[in-house]
mmCIF file of C-alpha atoms in Angstrom:
data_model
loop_
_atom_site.group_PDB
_atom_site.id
_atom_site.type_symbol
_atom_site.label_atom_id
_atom_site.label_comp_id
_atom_site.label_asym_id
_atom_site.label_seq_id
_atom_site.Cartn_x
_atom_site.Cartn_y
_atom_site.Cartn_z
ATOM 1 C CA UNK A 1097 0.000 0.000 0.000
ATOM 2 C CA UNK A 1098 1.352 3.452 -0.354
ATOM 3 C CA UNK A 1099 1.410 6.204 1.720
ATOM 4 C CA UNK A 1100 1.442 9.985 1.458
ATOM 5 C CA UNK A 1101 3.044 10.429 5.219
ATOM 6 C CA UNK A 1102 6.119 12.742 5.320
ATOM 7 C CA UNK A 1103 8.388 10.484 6.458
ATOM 8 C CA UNK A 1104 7.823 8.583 3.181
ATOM 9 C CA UNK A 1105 8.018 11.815 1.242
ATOM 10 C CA UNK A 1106 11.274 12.153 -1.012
ATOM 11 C CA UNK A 1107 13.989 13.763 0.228
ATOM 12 C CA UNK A 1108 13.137 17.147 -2.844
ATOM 13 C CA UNK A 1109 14.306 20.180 -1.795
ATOM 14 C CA UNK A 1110 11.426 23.409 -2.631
ATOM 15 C CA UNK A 1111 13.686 23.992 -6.333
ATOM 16 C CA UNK A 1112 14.294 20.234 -6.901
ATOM 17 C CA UNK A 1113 10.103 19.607 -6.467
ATOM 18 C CA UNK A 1114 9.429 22.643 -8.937
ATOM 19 C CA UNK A 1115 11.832 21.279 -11.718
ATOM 20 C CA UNK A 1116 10.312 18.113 -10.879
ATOM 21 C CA UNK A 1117 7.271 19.176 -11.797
ATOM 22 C CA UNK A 1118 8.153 20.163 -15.386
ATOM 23 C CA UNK A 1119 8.776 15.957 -15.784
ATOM 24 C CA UNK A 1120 5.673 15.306 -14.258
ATOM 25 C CA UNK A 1121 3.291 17.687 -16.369
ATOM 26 C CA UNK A 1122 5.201 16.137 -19.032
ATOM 27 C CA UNK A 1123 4.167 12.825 -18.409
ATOM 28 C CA UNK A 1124 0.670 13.278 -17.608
ATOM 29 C CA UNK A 1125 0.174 15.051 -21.293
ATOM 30 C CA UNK A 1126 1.972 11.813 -22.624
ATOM 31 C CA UNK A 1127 -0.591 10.246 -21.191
ATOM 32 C CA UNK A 1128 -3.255 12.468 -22.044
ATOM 33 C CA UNK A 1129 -2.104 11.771 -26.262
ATOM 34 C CA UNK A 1130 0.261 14.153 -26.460
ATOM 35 C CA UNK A 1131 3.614 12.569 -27.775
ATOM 36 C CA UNK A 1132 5.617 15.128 -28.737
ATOM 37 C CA UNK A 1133 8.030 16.476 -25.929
ATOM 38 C CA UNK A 1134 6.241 20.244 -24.844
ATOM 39 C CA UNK A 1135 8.009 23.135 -24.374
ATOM 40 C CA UNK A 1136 9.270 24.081 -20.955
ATOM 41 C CA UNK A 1137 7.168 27.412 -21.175
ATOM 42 C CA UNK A 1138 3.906 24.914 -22.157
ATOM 43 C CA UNK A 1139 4.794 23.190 -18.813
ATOM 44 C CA UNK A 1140 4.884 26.202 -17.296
ATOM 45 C CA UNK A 1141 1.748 27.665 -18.511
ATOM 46 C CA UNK A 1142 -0.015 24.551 -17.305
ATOM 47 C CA UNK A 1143 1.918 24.292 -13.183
ATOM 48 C CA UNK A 1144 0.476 28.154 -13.478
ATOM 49 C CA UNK A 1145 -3.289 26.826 -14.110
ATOM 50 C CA UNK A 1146 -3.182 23.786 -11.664
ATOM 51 C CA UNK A 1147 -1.776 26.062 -9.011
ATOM 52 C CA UNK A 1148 -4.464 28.425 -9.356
ATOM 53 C CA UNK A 1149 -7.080 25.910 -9.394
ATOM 54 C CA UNK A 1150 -5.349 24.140 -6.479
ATOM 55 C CA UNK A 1151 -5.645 27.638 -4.553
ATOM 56 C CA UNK A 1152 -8.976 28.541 -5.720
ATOM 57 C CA UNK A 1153 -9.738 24.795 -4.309
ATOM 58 C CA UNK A 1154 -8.483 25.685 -1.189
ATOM 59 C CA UNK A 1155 -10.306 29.270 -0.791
ATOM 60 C CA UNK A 1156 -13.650 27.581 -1.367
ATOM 61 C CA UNK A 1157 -12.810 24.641 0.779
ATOM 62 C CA UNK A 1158 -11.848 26.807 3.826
ATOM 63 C CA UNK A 1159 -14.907 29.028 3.280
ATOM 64 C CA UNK A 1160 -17.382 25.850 3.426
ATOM 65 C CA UNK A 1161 -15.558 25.156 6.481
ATOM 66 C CA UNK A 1162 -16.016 27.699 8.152
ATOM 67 C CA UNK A 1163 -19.742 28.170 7.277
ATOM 68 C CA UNK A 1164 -20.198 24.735 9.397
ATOM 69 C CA UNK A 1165 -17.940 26.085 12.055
ATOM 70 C CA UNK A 1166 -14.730 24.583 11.534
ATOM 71 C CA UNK A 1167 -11.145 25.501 11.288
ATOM 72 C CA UNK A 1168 -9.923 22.364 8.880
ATOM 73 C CA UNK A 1169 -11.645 21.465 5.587
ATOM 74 C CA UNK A 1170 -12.951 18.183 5.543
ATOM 75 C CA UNK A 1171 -13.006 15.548 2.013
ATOM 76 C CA UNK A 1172 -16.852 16.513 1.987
ATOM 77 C CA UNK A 1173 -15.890 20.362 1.720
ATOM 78 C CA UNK A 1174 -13.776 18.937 -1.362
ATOM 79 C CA UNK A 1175 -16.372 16.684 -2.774
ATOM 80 C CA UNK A 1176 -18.716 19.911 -2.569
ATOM 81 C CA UNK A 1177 -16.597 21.092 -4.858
ATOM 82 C CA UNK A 1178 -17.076 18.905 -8.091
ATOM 83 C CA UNK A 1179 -20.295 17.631 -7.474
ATOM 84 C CA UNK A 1180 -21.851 18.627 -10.431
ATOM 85 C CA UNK A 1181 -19.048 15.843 -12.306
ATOM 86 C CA UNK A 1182 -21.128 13.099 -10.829
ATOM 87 C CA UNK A 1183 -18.669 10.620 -12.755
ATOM 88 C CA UNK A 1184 -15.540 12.296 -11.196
ATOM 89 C CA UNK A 1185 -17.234 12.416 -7.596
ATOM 90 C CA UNK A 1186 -18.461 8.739 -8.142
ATOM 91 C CA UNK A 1187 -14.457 7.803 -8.546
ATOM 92 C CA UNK A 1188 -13.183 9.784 -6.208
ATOM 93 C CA UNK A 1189 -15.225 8.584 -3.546
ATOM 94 C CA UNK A 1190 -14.989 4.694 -5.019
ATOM 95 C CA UNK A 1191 -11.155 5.381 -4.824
ATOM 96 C CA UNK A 1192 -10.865 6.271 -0.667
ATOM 97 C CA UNK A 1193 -13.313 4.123 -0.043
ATOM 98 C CA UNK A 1194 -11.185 1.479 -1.406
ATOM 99 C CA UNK A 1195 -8.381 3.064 -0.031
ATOM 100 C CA UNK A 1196 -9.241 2.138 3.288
ATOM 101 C CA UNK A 1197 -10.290 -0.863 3.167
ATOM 102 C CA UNK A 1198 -6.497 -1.864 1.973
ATOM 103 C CA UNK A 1199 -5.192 -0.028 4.932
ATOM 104 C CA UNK A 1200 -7.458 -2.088 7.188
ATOM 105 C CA UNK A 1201 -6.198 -5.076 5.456
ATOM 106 C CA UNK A 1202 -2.199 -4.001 5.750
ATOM 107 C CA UNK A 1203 -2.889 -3.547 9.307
ATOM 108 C CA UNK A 1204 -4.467 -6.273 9.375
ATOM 109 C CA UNK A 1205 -1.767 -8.125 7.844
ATOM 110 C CA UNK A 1206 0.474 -6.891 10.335
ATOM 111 C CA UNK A 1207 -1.317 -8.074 13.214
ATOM 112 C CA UNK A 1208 -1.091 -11.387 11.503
ATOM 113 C CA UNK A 1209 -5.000 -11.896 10.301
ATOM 114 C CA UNK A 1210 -6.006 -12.852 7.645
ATOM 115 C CA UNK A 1211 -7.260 -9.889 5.455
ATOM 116 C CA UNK A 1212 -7.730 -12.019 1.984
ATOM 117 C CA UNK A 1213 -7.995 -10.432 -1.772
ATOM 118 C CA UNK A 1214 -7.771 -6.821 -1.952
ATOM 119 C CA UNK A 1215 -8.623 -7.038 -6.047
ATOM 120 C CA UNK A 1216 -10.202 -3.709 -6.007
ATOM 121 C CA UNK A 1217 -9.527 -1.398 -9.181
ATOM 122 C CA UNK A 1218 -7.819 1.936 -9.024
ATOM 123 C CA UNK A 1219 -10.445 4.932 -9.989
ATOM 124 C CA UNK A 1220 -8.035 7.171 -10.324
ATOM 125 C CA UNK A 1221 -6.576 5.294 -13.527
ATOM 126 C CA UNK A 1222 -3.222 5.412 -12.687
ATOM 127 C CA UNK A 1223 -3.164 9.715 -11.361
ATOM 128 C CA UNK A 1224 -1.663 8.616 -8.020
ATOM 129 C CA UNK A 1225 -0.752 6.317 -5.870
ATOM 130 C CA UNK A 1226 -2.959 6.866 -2.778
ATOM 131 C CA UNK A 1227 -2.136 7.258 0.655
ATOM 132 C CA UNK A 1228 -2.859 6.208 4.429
ATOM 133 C CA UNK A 1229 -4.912 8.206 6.653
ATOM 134 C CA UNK A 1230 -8.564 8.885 7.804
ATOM 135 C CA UNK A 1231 -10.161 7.793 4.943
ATOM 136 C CA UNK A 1232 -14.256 7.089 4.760
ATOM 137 C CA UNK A 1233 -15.228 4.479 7.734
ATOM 138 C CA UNK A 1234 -15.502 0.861 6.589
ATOM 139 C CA UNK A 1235 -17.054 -2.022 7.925
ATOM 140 C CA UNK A 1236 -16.532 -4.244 10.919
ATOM 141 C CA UNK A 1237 -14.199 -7.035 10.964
ATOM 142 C CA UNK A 1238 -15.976 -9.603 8.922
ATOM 143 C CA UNK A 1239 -16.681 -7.462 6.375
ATOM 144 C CA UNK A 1240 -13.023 -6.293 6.073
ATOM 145 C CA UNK A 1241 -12.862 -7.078 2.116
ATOM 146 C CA UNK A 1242 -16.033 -5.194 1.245
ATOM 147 C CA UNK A 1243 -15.839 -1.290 1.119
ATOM 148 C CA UNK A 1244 -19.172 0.531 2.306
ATOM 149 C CA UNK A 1245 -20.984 3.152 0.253
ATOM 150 C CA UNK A 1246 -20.273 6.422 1.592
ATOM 151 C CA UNK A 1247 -22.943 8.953 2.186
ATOM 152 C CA UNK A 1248 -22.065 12.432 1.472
ATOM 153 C CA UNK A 1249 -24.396 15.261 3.477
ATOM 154 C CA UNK A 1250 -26.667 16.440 0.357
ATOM 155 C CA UNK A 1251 -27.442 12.734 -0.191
ATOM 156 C CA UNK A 1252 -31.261 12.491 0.799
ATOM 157 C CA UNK A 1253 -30.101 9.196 2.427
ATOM 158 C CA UNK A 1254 -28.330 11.208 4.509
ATOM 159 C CA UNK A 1255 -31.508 12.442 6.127
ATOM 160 C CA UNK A 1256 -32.014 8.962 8.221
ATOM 161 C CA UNK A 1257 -30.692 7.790 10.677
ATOM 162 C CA UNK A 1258 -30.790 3.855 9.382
ATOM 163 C CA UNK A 1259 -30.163 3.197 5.909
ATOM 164 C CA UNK A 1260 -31.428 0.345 3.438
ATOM 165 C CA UNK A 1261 -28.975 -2.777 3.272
ATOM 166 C CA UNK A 1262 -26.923 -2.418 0.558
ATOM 167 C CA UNK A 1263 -27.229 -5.542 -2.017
ATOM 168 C CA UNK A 1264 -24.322 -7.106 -4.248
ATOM 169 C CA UNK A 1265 -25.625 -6.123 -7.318
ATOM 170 C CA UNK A 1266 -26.916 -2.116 -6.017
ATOM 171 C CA UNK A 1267 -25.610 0.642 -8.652
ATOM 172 C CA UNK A 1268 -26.879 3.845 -8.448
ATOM 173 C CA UNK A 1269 -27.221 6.586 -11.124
ATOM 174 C CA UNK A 1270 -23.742 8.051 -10.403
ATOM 175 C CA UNK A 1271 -22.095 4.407 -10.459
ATOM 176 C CA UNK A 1272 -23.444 4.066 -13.775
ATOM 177 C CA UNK A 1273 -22.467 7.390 -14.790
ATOM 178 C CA UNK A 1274 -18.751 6.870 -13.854
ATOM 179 C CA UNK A 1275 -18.779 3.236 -15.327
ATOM 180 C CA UNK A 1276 -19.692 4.705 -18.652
ATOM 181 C CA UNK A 1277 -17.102 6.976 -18.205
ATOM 182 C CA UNK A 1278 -14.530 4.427 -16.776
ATOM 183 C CA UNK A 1279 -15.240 2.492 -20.266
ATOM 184 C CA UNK A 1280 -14.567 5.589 -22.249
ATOM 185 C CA UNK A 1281 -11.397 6.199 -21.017
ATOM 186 C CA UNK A 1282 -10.100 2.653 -21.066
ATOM 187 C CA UNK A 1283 -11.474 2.643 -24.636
ATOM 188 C CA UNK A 1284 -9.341 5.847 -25.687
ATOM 189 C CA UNK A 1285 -6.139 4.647 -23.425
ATOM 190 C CA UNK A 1286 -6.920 1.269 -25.733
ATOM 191 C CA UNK A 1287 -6.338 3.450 -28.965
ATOM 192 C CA UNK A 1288 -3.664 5.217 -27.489
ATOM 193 C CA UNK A 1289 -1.706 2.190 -27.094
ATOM 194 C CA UNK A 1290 -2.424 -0.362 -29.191
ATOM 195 C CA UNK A 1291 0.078 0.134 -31.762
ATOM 196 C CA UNK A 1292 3.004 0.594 -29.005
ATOM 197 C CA UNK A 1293 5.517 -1.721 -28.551
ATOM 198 C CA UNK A 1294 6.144 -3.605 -25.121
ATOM 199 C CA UNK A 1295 9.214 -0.427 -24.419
ATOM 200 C CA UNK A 1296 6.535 1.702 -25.199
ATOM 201 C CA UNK A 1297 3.943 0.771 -23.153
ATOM 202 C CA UNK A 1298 6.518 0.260 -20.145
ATOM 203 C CA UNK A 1299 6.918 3.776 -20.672
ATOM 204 C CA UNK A 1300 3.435 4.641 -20.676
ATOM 205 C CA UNK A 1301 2.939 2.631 -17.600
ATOM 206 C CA UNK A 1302 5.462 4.743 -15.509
ATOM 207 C CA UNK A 1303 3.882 7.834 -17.098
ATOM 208 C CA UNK A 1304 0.565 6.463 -15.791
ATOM 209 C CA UNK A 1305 2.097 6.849 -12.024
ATOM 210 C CA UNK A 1306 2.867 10.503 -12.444
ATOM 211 C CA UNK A 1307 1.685 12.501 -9.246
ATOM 212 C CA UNK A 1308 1.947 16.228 -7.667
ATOM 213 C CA UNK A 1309 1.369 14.593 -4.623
ATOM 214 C CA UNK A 1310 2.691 10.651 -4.362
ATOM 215 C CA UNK A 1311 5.799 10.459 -1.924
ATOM 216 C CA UNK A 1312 5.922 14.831 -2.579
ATOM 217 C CA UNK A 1313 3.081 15.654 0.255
ATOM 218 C CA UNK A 1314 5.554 17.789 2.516
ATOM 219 C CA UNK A 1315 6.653 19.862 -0.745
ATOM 220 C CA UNK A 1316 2.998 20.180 -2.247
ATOM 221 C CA UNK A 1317 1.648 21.410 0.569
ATOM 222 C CA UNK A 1318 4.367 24.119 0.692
ATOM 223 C CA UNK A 1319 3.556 24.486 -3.015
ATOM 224 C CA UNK A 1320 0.081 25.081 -2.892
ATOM 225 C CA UNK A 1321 0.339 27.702 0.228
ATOM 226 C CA UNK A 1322 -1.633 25.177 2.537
ATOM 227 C CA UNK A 1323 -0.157 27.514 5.274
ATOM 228 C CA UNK A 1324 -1.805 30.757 3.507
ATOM 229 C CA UNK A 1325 -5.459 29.521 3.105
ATOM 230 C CA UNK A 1326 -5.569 26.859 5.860
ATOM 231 C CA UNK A 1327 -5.149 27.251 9.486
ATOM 232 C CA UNK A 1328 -4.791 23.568 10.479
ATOM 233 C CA UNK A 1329 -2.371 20.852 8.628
ATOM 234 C CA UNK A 1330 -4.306 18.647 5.872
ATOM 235 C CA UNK A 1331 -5.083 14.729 6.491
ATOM 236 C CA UNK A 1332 -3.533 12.552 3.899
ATOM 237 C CA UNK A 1333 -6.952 12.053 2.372
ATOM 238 C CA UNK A 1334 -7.082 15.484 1.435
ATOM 239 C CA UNK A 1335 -3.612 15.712 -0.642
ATOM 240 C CA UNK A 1336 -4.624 12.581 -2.074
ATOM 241 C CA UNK A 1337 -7.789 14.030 -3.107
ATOM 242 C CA UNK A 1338 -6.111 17.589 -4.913
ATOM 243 C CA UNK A 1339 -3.508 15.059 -6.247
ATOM 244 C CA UNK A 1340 -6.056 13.340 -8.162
ATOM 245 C CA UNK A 1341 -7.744 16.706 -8.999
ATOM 246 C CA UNK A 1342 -4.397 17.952 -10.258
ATOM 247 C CA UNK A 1343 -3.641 15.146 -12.708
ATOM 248 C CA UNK A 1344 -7.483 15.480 -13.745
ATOM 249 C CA UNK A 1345 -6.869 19.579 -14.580
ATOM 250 C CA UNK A 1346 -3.612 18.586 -16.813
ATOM 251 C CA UNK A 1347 -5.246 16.143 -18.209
ATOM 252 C CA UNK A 1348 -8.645 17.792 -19.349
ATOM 253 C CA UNK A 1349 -5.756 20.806 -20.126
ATOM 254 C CA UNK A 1350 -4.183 18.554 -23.238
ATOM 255 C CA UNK A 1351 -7.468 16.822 -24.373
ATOM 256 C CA UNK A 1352 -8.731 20.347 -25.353
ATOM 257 C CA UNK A 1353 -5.379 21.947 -26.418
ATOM 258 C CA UNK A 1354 -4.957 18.636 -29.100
ATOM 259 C CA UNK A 1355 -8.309 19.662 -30.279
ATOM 260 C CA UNK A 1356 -7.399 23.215 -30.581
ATOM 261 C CA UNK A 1357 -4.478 22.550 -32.342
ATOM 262 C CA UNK A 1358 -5.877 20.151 -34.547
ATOM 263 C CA UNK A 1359 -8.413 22.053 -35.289
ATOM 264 C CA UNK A 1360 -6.141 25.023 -36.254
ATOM 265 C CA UNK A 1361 -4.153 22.609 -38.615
ATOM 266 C CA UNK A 1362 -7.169 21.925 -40.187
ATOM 267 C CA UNK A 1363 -8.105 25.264 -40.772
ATOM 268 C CA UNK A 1364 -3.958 25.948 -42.465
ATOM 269 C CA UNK A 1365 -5.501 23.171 -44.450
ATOM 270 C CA UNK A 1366 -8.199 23.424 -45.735
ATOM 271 C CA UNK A 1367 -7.220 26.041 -49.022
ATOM 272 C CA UNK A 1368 -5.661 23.587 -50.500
ATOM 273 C CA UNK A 1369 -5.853 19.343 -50.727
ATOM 274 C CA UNK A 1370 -1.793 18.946 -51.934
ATOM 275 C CA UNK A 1371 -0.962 17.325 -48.354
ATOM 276 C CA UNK A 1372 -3.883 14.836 -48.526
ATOM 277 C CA UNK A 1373 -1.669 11.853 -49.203
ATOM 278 C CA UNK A 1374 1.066 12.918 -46.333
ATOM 279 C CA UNK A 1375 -1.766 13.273 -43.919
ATOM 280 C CA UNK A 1376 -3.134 9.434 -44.971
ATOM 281 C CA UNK A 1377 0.647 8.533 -44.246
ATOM 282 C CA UNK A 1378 0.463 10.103 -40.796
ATOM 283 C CA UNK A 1379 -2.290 8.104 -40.059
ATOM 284 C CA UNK A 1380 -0.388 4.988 -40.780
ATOM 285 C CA UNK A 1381 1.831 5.959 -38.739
ATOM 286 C CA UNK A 1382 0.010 5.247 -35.355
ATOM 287 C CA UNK A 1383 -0.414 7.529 -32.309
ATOM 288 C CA UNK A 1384 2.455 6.375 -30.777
ATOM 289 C CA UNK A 1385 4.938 5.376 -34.022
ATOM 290 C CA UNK A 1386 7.971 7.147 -35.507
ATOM 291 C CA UNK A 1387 7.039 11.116 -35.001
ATOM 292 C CA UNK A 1388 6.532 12.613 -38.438
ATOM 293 C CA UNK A 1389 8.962 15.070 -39.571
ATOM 294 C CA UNK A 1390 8.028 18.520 -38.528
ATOM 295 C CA UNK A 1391 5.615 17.242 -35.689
ATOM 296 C CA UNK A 1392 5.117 19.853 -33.097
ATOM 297 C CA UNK A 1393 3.914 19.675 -29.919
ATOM 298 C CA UNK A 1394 1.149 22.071 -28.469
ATOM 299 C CA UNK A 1395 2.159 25.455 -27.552
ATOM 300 C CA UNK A 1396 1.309 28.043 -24.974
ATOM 301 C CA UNK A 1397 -1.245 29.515 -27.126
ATOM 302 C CA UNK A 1398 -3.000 26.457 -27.531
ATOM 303 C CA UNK A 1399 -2.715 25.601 -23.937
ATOM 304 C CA UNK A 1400 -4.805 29.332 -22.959
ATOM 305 C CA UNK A 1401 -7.036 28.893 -25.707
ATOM 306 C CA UNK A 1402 -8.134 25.256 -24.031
ATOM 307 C CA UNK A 1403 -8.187 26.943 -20.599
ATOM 308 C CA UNK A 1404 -10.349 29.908 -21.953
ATOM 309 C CA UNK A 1405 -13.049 27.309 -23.415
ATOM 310 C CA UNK A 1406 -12.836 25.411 -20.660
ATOM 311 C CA UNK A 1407 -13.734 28.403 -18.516
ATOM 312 C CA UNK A 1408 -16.941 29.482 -20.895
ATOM 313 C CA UNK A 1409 -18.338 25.550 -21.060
ATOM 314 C CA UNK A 1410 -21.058 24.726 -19.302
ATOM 315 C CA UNK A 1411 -20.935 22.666 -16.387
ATOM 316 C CA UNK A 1412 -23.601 19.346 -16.662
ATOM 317 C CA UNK A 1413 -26.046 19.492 -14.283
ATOM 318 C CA UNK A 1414 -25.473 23.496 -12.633
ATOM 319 C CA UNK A 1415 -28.259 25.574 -13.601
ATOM 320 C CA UNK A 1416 -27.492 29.414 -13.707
ATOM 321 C CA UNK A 1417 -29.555 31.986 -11.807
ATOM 322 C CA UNK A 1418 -29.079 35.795 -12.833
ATOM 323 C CA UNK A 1419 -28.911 38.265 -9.663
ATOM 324 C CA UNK A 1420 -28.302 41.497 -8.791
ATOM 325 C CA UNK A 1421 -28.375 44.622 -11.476
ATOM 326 C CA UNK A 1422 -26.591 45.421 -14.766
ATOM 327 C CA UNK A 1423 -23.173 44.942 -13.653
ATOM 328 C CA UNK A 1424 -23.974 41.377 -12.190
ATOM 329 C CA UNK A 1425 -23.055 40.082 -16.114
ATOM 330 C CA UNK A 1426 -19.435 41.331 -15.684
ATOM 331 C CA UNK A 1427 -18.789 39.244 -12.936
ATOM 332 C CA UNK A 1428 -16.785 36.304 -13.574
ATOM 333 C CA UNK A 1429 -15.478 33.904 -11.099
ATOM 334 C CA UNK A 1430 -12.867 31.026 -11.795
ATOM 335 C CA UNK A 1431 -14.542 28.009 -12.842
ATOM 336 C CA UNK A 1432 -12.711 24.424 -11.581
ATOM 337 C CA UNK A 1433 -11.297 22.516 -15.038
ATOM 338 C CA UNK A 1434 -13.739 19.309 -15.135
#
């Protein structure tokens, strides 16, 4: 199991973590289809955006807490956050719930019991490793292989005090939702790789572990500003929790700035059809073949044209209500990348 505690954390001194995190962004747009090695002012475009979100994250987060009286934020406060992504939420919450129940086996394990299987699948889809920590409560000790359904507050289950027994084969809408999405991801990591070879896909594997947060928790925290916006230290669930959020925000970052650019390429294009054969050729190629000559990677401009769609879309599910007079229009606040 891993574990986000400090005295796991990699010896990375505050200039070693932030040249680290060129490598990482890097990695996480290989992952995201973009093969082509970006430009260090690309990466640094896109630390820019996360750390904004990641701040913006924590402003909102603090303010919820303090609403319901507390000093910390809570996960809830960051659930709160991207519950209108039921898909996302649905993972998230699959993820620690999961989580936990391997801790409870490890320590199991170390007591010497007998914690059987852990099979469970990663949500996260290889963002980050996890950690220890006061995750969501599980069940008692026979039921140590089976993770429990967490209720979050604005769940009308939440309302009662005793709750319906849960059944094997009990999805709800927002399991659904993020098993459809599950399968759409594993069905474009499946096009992705299917033409690599097997030192390609090792590659991609290692890319696939690529984390602000894994075995960096001490140096993320001091990266964010927990100490600025938070006035007690964070549990491991919650840097596990804006660790997944950050590799989600880099990777939603290069899905639309591929699209930009290709759609800017097509536009170049379109005047004239003397390319048509090299662009059947560069299909032939593969995604993940021999880069074609003159292949370039996208580019800060394509990176803050994503973010600026990205910022107009609208969000499933969040219906918007116009108040207060004629300025009311000009207001914009920072929308989370989902």
């Amino acid at each position: 199991m891993s574990c986000n505690s400090d005295s796991l954390d990699l010896e990375l001194t505050p200039k070693d973590y932030k040249e680290d995190l060129a490598n990482v962004i890097s990695q996480m747009m290989f992952v995201s289809g973009e093969t082509a090695e970006p430009s260090s002012e690309t990466t640094t475009i896109i630390e820019e955006i996360v750390h904004t979100q990641v701040v913006e994250m924590l402003k909102r987060s603090t303010a919820l807490a303090t609403r319901r009286g507390s000093r910390s934020i809570s996960t809830n406060d960051l659930f709160f956050l991207i519950r209108h992504d039921k898909a996302k939420l649905s993972r998230l919450v699959t993820f620690l719930s999961w989580k936990d129940v391997r801790k409870t086996a490890k320590d199991s394990d170390d007591k010497g019991g007998d914690a059987g299987d852990m099979g469970g699948d990663d949500p996260l889809g290889g963002a980050d490793g996890g950690a220890g920590g006061g995750g969501p409560a599980v069940g008692d000790t026979g039921k140590k292989n089976k993770r429990t359904k967490v209720i979050l507050p604005w769940d009308i289950s939440s309302y009662f005090t005793e709750q319906v027994p849960e059944r094997d084969d009990d999805e709800d809408e927002d399991e659904e939702e993020m098993n459809a999405a599950t399968i759409l991801r594993l069905k474009t990591a499946d096009e992705r790789t299917k033409n690599m070879t097997k030192e390609e896909y090792v590659h991609y594997s290692e890319c696939r572990q690529a984390s602000f947060t894994f075995r960096k928790a001490k140096r993320f925290r001091e990266w964010a500003g927990f100490h600025v916006y938070t006035d007690s230290k964070p549990n491991d669930d919650i840097v596990d929790i804006l660790g997944f959020l950050t590799f989600e925000i880099v990777q939603t970052l290069t899905e639309e700035a591929l699209q930009v650019k290709a759609e800017e390429e097509m536009t170049k294009n379109r005047p004239g059809e003397a390319n048509a054969a090299s662009k059947k050729r560069k299909r032939e190629t593969g995604l993940f073949g021999e880069q074609e000559e003159g292949r370039t990677p996208v580019g800060p401009k394509h990176i803050q044209e994503a973010f600026r769609r990205l910022q107009i879309k609208p969000i499933p599910g969040r219906n918007r209500v116009w108040m207060g007079g004629p300025r009311a229009l000009q207001r914009k606040e920072l929308r989370l990348v989902s």
